[in-house]
Amino acid sequence: MSINEKRENDGQQYKREQRNAYVRIMLMVNIVFILLLITLGVIALRVNNVLPEDQDIFFVVGKNPSFEIGDGEGKQWKNETNVNIFKSVYKDGKGEAVVISQTGDKVLAPGSTSSYKFAMYNNGNMAVMYETDIDFALLVNGKESTTTQLPLKVRLYTDSGKYLIGSETEWKNINDVEIDSYISQLGASSYESFTLEVKWDYESGNDELDTLLGNQSAASDGKNNEGVSVDLNINTYAEEHIDPTAKGGTVVNEDGRDEVEHGGTVRLLWFILLFINIGMLLFYIAWLLNKRLNKW
Amino acid sequence: MLKNKYIKLASILLILCLITSCVISGTLAKYTTGGTATDSARVAKWGVNISVVGDNAFKTAYGTTVVSSDTDNVVAPGTKGTLAAVTVSGQPEVKVNYAVNVDLELTDRWSVGAGKDYCPIVFTVKSGSTVVATVYMKSVGENQNSALELELEKAIIYALTGKNTATADGTGSQHSVERNAGTSLSADITVEWEWHYDGESVGLPAGAVNTDEYDTYIGSLPTAPNISFSLEISVTQIV
């Protein structure tokens, strides 16, 4: 091999070594950059949870979902939470008891009325979609009945005046209630309140039926004959809205400040950078493997 | 060739990485929650039963001392009987109004003169064997019949509930009382009547009007006076 050829080989060798070194460096830089992005993301999530509400972080804003349902007594709904829609004692306008359960369990009688308030709270920094429905079951001696008539009436409405059951002038009989799921959305830091009203008219127009139902209950022995009773369930399901900036409900704080940055654009940029770096990492690994195989 | 293969492999891996990241990020990012509130109630108990029996208040014969000349029931000095036997049961879980309505019909032949109602019959209200009240006409005069009815109603209500109806000042009702939710209404009473044989005999309530002169007067009338009695008891839920 001539000196020139040798020099050329050496030059090419040098360039190859430089290229290899360059690739290795880029590989290291990629790994470091990926680790940096992940670290920044974790820090952003942690810091966002402790920052005051009117401050924001510039690099990434994390999701902070917080949806709950509570009632006027401060009880939070979980899985089949027992609430106080019905009562064991009903009082008249003078505060005197007119219906009293002898056993302490909840009862219904002509003239009894109940009003139950509950609300959906979105305390998080992103919008949610929620779905609510109500179902009743009429039980005779512990078994569900679709034929027994109970002169119980209901209506359900939001604090904004939207009626889900009945109307301002109309109450629905419990046997006739048909409600499709009510679907709505709540913006960040917002809530929506509901009121469920239940009543049994004192003058129902059918004293015979009222008396028959009362006598059935009096004849109950707590075993096979339990009289007539009602089971009521209110079910709610919520999930994150596709648009975290969507509006809905009543905002908790309306002090004119700027809206909280949800970081959608910044978060997208973060993901793009992460994907690019992962792609580059895979490319460099493949390139190095290829080089090694070529050597063999 | 091998070089191209690895470049292709790297490209495929990159695309898979991008797709998987999108899917996983979407799945992991989805926030869901829910809750259910539940409650139940039964119908409040009623179960009030009232029985009023009074088929044999008056008779056609009282031993051999008083015997009707036809099939009509009769009353006479020295006769007595039971107007009504009342049984009430139940412990309703609602507040109730307990009302009694007595209809005591004394035809005008019971009058012993113009504007002079006369009724020698003494009514006794008993709870079990205990005398709760004795009701009788205390004077001869107009509209004594209505006063006698009201006194009977008050006596019967008191025997059934232990409560006095409204006083004469007009508050509340004089024909009914209210009972609180959860109160036992159980009661067993009788309403009896008696026409005392001798008006001046010992045992007649003081002030009761019963004289041989008036007894003979109404017994001598060409058309005999009539007496009829009905008792209605009702328990009604109130709010």
XYZ file of C-alpha atoms in Angstrom:
535
model
C 0.000 0.000 0.000
C 1.419 3.403 -0.986
C 1.828 6.198 1.469
C -1.032 8.108 -0.139
C -3.316 5.123 0.084
C -2.264 4.616 3.650
C -2.935 8.272 4.411
C -6.314 7.993 2.736
C -7.160 4.917 4.776
C -6.026 6.627 7.933
C -8.156 9.646 7.035
C -11.212 7.520 6.436
C -10.523 5.600 9.613
C -10.266 8.882 11.472
C -13.537 10.060 9.970
C -15.226 6.786 10.925
C -13.938 7.049 14.461
C -15.070 10.641 14.638
C -18.504 9.626 13.337
C -18.733 6.827 15.889
C -17.713 9.173 18.651
C -20.253 11.717 17.409
C -22.999 9.099 17.411
C -22.058 7.934 20.892
C -22.122 11.515 22.132
C -25.482 12.140 20.508
C -26.741 8.921 22.063
C -25.647 10.115 25.488
C -27.187 13.529 24.857
C -30.457 11.877 23.815
C -30.590 9.757 26.948
C -29.825 12.741 29.144
C -32.434 14.865 27.362
C -35.101 12.193 27.757
C -34.299 11.843 31.432
C -34.440 15.625 31.768
C -37.857 15.824 30.125
C -39.218 13.078 32.388
C -37.779 14.771 35.462
C -39.254 18.133 34.471
C -42.640 16.491 33.918
C -42.640 14.896 37.370
C -41.536 18.146 39.017
C -44.254 20.065 37.154
C -46.947 17.703 38.436
C -45.704 17.958 42.018
C -45.176 21.737 41.987
C -48.529 22.440 40.369
C -50.314 20.819 43.287
C -48.811 23.199 45.843
C -48.713 26.477 43.943
C -51.332 29.119 44.851
C -54.290 29.188 42.493
C -53.396 32.464 40.828
C -49.891 31.350 39.854
C -48.854 29.154 37.039
C -45.715 27.313 35.969
C -44.290 27.977 32.557
C -43.005 24.648 31.458
C -45.715 22.080 32.121
C -49.054 22.245 33.962
C -50.217 18.884 35.267
C -53.751 17.555 35.430
C -55.343 17.850 38.855
C -58.696 16.138 38.665
C -61.016 16.397 41.660
C -64.706 15.575 41.320
C -67.017 14.799 44.195
C -70.691 14.721 45.046
C -71.958 15.980 48.377
C -75.264 16.766 50.011
C -76.609 19.459 52.283
C -75.587 17.482 55.366
C -71.960 17.417 54.257
C -72.082 13.750 53.332
C -69.957 12.727 50.332
C -71.246 10.092 47.974
C -69.052 7.059 47.466
C -70.280 3.579 46.600
C -73.962 3.223 47.715
C -73.730 5.883 50.368
C -76.732 5.969 52.696
C -78.233 9.437 52.693
C -81.243 11.072 54.330
C -83.796 11.646 51.622
C -86.615 10.247 53.750
C -87.151 10.827 57.476
C -88.278 8.973 60.562
C -90.063 12.054 61.973
C -92.043 14.662 60.039
C -93.131 17.945 61.617
C -95.823 20.451 60.776
C -95.394 24.170 60.309
C -95.468 24.682 64.080
C -92.669 22.207 64.638
C -94.923 19.526 66.096
C -94.356 15.952 65.037
C -97.207 14.622 62.914
C -95.533 11.385 61.767
C -93.218 9.390 64.032
C -91.659 6.048 63.238
C -92.038 3.675 66.181
C -88.963 1.679 65.199
C -86.665 4.518 64.164
C -86.583 3.531 60.495
C -87.644 5.974 57.816
C -91.308 6.221 56.910
C -93.757 7.738 54.454
C -97.314 8.850 55.203
C -100.005 11.088 53.742
C -98.900 14.653 54.296
C -95.179 13.838 54.485
C -92.767 15.875 52.377
C -88.991 15.708 51.943
C -86.498 17.942 50.201
C -82.995 16.622 49.557
C -80.233 18.853 48.194
C -77.017 17.595 46.623
C -74.343 19.051 44.370
C -71.646 18.019 41.918
C -68.325 19.707 42.670
C -65.455 19.950 40.217
C -62.576 21.230 42.334
C -59.954 20.291 39.753
C -58.233 22.351 37.073
C -59.913 20.669 34.112
C -63.483 20.257 32.888
C -65.445 17.040 33.428
C -68.479 15.406 31.872
C -70.938 13.793 34.275
C -74.008 11.638 33.975
C -76.795 11.322 36.582
C -79.867 9.131 36.808
C -82.407 8.093 39.448
C -84.084 4.761 39.915
C -86.931 3.766 42.251
C -88.011 0.351 43.399
C -91.385 -0.291 45.025
C -91.258 -3.255 47.383
C -94.142 -5.256 48.809
C -93.087 -7.593 51.598
C -89.508 -7.214 50.507
C -90.113 -8.113 46.847
C -90.130 -5.648 43.996
C -93.580 -4.904 42.621
C -94.548 -3.154 39.411
C -98.300 -3.272 40.039
C -98.656 -1.791 43.518
C -99.787 1.818 43.506
C -98.171 4.210 45.936
C -99.385 7.829 45.841
C -95.849 9.201 46.167
C -94.816 12.130 43.951
C -91.403 13.477 43.060
C -89.652 16.220 41.171
C -85.992 16.964 40.569
C -84.437 20.225 39.432
C -81.149 22.103 39.297
C -80.472 25.388 41.019
C -80.586 27.028 37.611
C -84.249 26.012 37.280
C -83.904 23.098 34.895
C -86.344 20.297 35.775
C -85.204 16.719 35.255
C -88.431 15.261 36.701
C -91.733 17.125 36.800
C -91.953 20.866 36.503
C -92.679 23.945 38.547
C -96.368 23.104 38.444
C -96.298 19.342 38.016
C -95.192 16.489 40.240
C -94.604 13.021 38.799
C -96.028 9.935 40.470
C -93.280 7.540 41.454
C -94.869 4.791 39.360
C -94.685 7.015 36.261
C -91.159 8.367 36.568
C -89.036 7.700 33.522
C -85.756 9.550 33.392
C -83.045 9.135 30.862
C -79.595 9.889 32.136
C -78.957 13.591 32.605
C -75.627 14.473 31.007
C -73.880 17.741 31.602
C -70.445 19.255 32.039
C -68.687 21.201 34.714
C -65.828 23.579 34.129
C -62.788 23.719 36.393
C -63.577 24.946 39.915
C -67.333 24.795 39.305
C -70.373 23.134 40.805
C -74.013 22.392 40.054
C -76.696 21.926 42.712
C -79.804 19.747 42.604
C -82.944 19.451 44.703
C -84.994 16.266 44.927
C -88.482 16.706 46.411
C -90.696 13.824 47.482
C -94.231 14.095 48.854
C -97.378 12.129 49.641
C -100.384 14.419 49.355
C -102.537 14.520 52.487
C -105.557 14.737 50.207
C -104.445 12.166 47.654
C -108.028 11.614 46.533
C -107.938 7.962 47.535
C -108.320 7.617 51.294
C -109.103 3.937 50.897
C -105.746 3.241 49.270
C -103.920 5.327 51.880
C -105.645 3.394 54.674
C -104.993 0.038 53.019
C -101.284 0.806 52.711
C -101.135 1.942 56.341
C -102.891 -1.197 57.543
C -100.528 -3.394 55.500
C -97.637 -1.738 57.238
C -99.267 -2.148 60.664
C -99.773 -5.852 60.000
C -96.093 -6.352 59.106
C -94.233 -8.698 61.362
C -90.732 -7.803 60.171
C -90.282 -11.230 58.611
C -92.378 -12.231 55.626
C -94.886 -9.436 55.797
C -93.044 -6.138 55.617
C -95.704 -3.942 54.061
C -94.900 -1.485 51.302
C -91.576 0.324 51.064
C -89.603 2.362 48.556
C -85.919 2.123 47.597
C -84.380 5.127 45.852
C -80.922 5.397 44.219
C -79.225 8.398 42.614
C -76.270 7.342 40.431
C -73.561 9.650 39.109
C -70.572 8.975 36.872
C -67.970 11.545 35.821
C -65.008 11.544 33.497
C -62.525 14.036 32.181
C -63.811 16.273 29.402
C -62.082 16.032 26.050
C -61.620 19.809 26.243
C -60.134 20.649 29.645
C -61.116 24.313 29.163
C -64.846 23.591 28.672
C -67.288 25.615 30.773
C -70.351 24.608 32.748
C -71.962 25.019 36.153
C -71.360 27.829 38.595
C -67.751 28.927 39.019
C -66.594 28.908 42.618
C -64.407 32.045 42.452
C -65.355 34.830 40.101
C -62.850 37.530 41.053
C -61.946 38.664 37.540
C -58.532 37.072 37.561
C -57.072 35.448 34.454
C -58.088 31.901 33.810
C -55.752 29.198 35.014
C -53.443 28.035 32.265
C -54.149 24.418 31.579
C -50.890 24.055 29.706
C -52.394 22.267 26.760
C -50.002 23.712 24.205
C -46.958 23.412 26.425
C -47.859 19.877 27.333
C -48.196 19.009 23.638
C -44.742 20.455 22.957
C -43.347 18.379 25.811
C -44.790 15.220 24.291
C -43.464 16.072 20.824
C -39.965 16.597 22.193
C -40.155 13.346 24.096
C -41.263 11.400 21.037
C -38.579 12.955 18.838
C -35.882 12.087 21.343
C -37.128 8.533 21.758
C -37.198 8.177 17.985
C -33.684 9.523 17.654
C -32.517 7.207 20.419
C -33.937 4.197 18.630
C -32.327 5.339 15.399
C -28.891 5.691 16.942
C -29.164 2.315 18.647
C -30.126 0.710 15.355
C -27.253 2.475 13.591
C -24.721 1.290 16.142
C -26.017 -2.257 16.013
C -25.753 -2.148 12.270
C -22.166 -0.967 12.473
C -21.262 -3.713 14.865
C -22.837 -6.383 12.707
C -21.008 -5.048 9.655
C -17.714 -5.377 11.547
C -18.489 -9.017 12.352
C -28.897 -4.831 2.628
C -28.350 -5.447 6.281
C -27.895 -1.720 6.793
C -31.248 -0.981 5.160
C -32.846 -3.657 7.241
C -31.728 -2.026 10.460
C -32.784 1.403 9.294
C -36.184 -0.004 8.465
C -36.308 -1.707 11.852
C -35.417 1.552 13.582
C -38.127 3.382 11.646
C -40.745 0.766 12.528
C -39.725 0.903 16.169
C -40.001 4.698 16.104
C -43.491 4.581 14.647
C -44.557 1.925 17.167
C -43.124 4.064 19.938
C -45.134 7.063 18.776
C -48.373 5.092 18.420
C -47.987 3.298 21.752
C -47.211 6.552 23.545
C -50.355 8.164 22.173
C -52.539 5.246 23.162
C -51.054 4.771 26.614
C -51.003 8.473 27.366
C -54.672 8.671 26.395
C -55.593 5.672 28.544
C -53.568 6.676 31.562
C -54.695 10.284 31.283
C -58.418 9.473 31.423
C -59.906 10.407 34.806
C -63.131 8.741 35.906
C -65.066 8.645 39.137
C -68.613 8.185 40.389
C -70.899 7.879 43.368
C -74.293 6.524 44.361
C -76.659 7.770 47.030
C -79.283 5.413 48.350
C -82.177 5.603 50.793
C -85.335 3.669 51.587
C -88.522 4.144 53.586
C -91.642 2.163 54.426
C -95.239 3.291 54.711
C -96.080 4.525 58.195
C -98.344 2.254 60.234
C -102.053 2.872 60.588
C -103.850 -0.263 61.869
C -106.718 1.468 63.712
C -109.744 -0.764 64.315
C -113.040 0.419 65.780
C -115.954 -1.802 66.757
C -119.309 -0.414 67.965
C -121.974 -2.960 68.893
C -125.424 -1.864 70.029
C -128.010 -4.124 68.528
C -129.779 -4.949 71.793
C -129.951 -1.523 73.407
C -133.713 -1.744 73.946
C -136.016 -4.772 74.299
C -139.609 -5.805 73.980
C -139.626 -7.284 77.470
C -137.653 -6.793 80.669
C -138.376 -9.875 82.686
C -142.062 -10.006 83.500
C -142.350 -6.505 84.914
C -142.326 -4.673 81.567
C -143.646 -6.325 78.442
C -144.453 -4.653 75.156
C -147.993 -5.123 73.912
C -146.702 -5.394 70.346
C -143.336 -5.995 68.767
C -141.953 -2.569 69.507
C -139.051 -2.178 71.871
C -140.058 -0.266 74.975
C -138.595 1.671 77.875
C -140.272 2.280 81.226
C -139.390 3.210 84.780
C -137.281 0.381 86.180
C -135.732 -0.696 82.859
C -132.130 -0.522 81.747
C -129.755 -1.769 79.057
C -126.506 -1.262 77.134
C -126.578 1.255 74.337
C -123.164 0.445 72.864
C -120.067 -1.629 73.474
C -117.054 0.044 71.907
C -113.647 -1.501 71.272
C -110.804 0.485 69.720
C -107.297 -0.785 68.949
C -104.206 0.406 67.102
C -101.112 2.505 67.550
C -100.760 4.618 64.413
C -97.494 6.351 63.596
C -99.364 9.490 62.611
C -101.155 12.204 64.530
C -104.926 11.642 64.640
C -108.188 13.369 65.402
C -110.522 11.267 67.570
C -114.132 12.294 67.065
C -117.388 11.052 68.569
C -120.836 11.849 67.278
C -123.925 10.958 69.331
C -127.393 11.218 67.878
C -129.971 10.969 70.664
C -133.432 11.336 69.249
C -136.163 12.200 71.743
C -139.366 12.957 69.903
C -141.330 15.953 71.088
C -143.635 13.666 72.978
C -140.934 13.661 75.656
C -142.060 17.157 76.405
C -144.062 17.575 79.558
C -145.279 21.018 78.627
C -144.531 23.823 76.227
C -140.747 24.305 76.115
C -140.235 21.563 78.668
C -137.997 18.710 77.421
C -138.037 15.789 79.856
C -135.687 12.793 79.816
C -135.527 10.671 82.961
C -132.990 8.277 81.463
C -129.509 8.281 83.038
C -126.562 7.331 80.836
C -123.435 5.739 82.307
C -120.141 5.501 80.468
C -117.809 2.789 81.747
C -114.267 1.817 80.940
C -114.175 -1.862 81.737
C -116.122 -1.996 85.010
C -115.095 1.478 86.141
C -117.675 4.234 85.851
C -116.069 7.101 83.975
C -119.028 9.432 83.684
C -122.765 9.670 84.402
C -124.779 11.825 82.042
C -128.401 12.916 82.578
C -130.783 15.740 81.886
C -130.475 18.202 84.737
C -133.515 20.344 84.131
C -136.704 20.483 82.231
C -136.565 23.139 79.573
C -135.962 23.897 75.933
C -133.120 22.385 73.882
C -132.081 20.069 76.675
C -131.752 17.291 74.144
C -128.777 18.913 72.356
C -127.052 19.581 75.656
C -127.529 15.948 76.626
C -125.983 14.788 73.335
C -122.925 16.982 73.830
C -122.426 15.761 77.366
C -122.564 12.182 76.159
C -119.975 12.870 73.435
C -117.586 14.437 75.902
C -118.016 11.559 78.332
C -117.404 8.949 75.648
C -114.288 10.742 74.343
C -112.926 10.999 77.866
C -113.566 7.297 78.479
C -111.797 6.390 75.214
C -108.816 8.724 75.437
C -108.533 10.089 78.941
C -108.675 13.558 77.401
C -111.234 16.288 77.930
C -112.567 18.002 74.859
C -112.523 21.779 74.480
C -113.843 23.847 77.332
C -116.773 26.176 77.114
C -114.553 29.086 76.082
C -114.668 27.749 72.537
C -111.053 26.723 71.965
C -110.695 23.497 70.033
C -113.527 21.166 69.275
C -116.085 19.955 71.821
C -116.646 16.808 69.811
C -113.097 15.564 69.318
C -109.553 15.435 70.640
C -106.157 15.117 68.966
C -103.797 12.268 69.729
C -100.078 12.403 69.066
C -98.366 10.074 66.631
C -97.391 6.805 68.239
C -100.109 6.927 70.906
C -101.881 3.680 71.662
C -105.600 4.059 71.009
C -106.614 0.849 72.756
C -109.897 1.247 74.666
C -112.821 -0.863 75.763
C -115.939 1.006 76.943
C -119.675 0.599 77.303
C -122.504 3.139 77.283
C -125.421 2.061 79.449
C -128.847 3.546 80.153
C -131.325 3.278 82.994
C -134.747 4.700 83.781
C -134.855 4.647 87.551
C -138.034 3.236 89.009
C -138.374 5.684 91.857
C -137.297 9.237 91.179
C -136.661 9.949 94.805
C -134.784 6.756 95.517
C -131.254 6.679 96.818
C -128.660 6.373 94.070
C -130.166 8.726 91.529
C -127.642 11.374 90.566
C -128.177 14.611 92.362
C -130.081 17.067 90.215
C -131.401 14.408 87.853
C -134.938 15.130 86.775
C -137.140 12.148 87.452
C -140.546 12.481 89.006
C -143.469 10.116 89.199
C -145.697 12.943 87.969
C -143.698 13.404 84.707
C -143.272 9.643 84.248
C -147.027 9.139 84.561
C -147.699 12.059 82.226
C -145.625 10.738 79.308
C -146.737 7.159 79.959
C -150.364 8.266 79.655
C -149.974 10.059 76.326
C -152.157 8.586 73.558
C -149.063 8.448 71.300
C -146.045 7.198 73.193
C -142.814 9.149 72.818
C -139.806 7.512 71.120
C -136.147 7.357 71.906
C -133.381 6.358 69.485
C -129.661 6.406 69.927
C -126.742 6.138 67.486
C -123.036 6.441 68.106
C -120.377 7.140 65.493
C -116.676 7.080 66.314
C -114.018 8.111 63.822
C -110.239 8.336 63.928
C -108.690 10.410 61.162
C -105.082 11.253 60.421
C -104.293 14.953 60.645
C -101.246 16.967 59.626
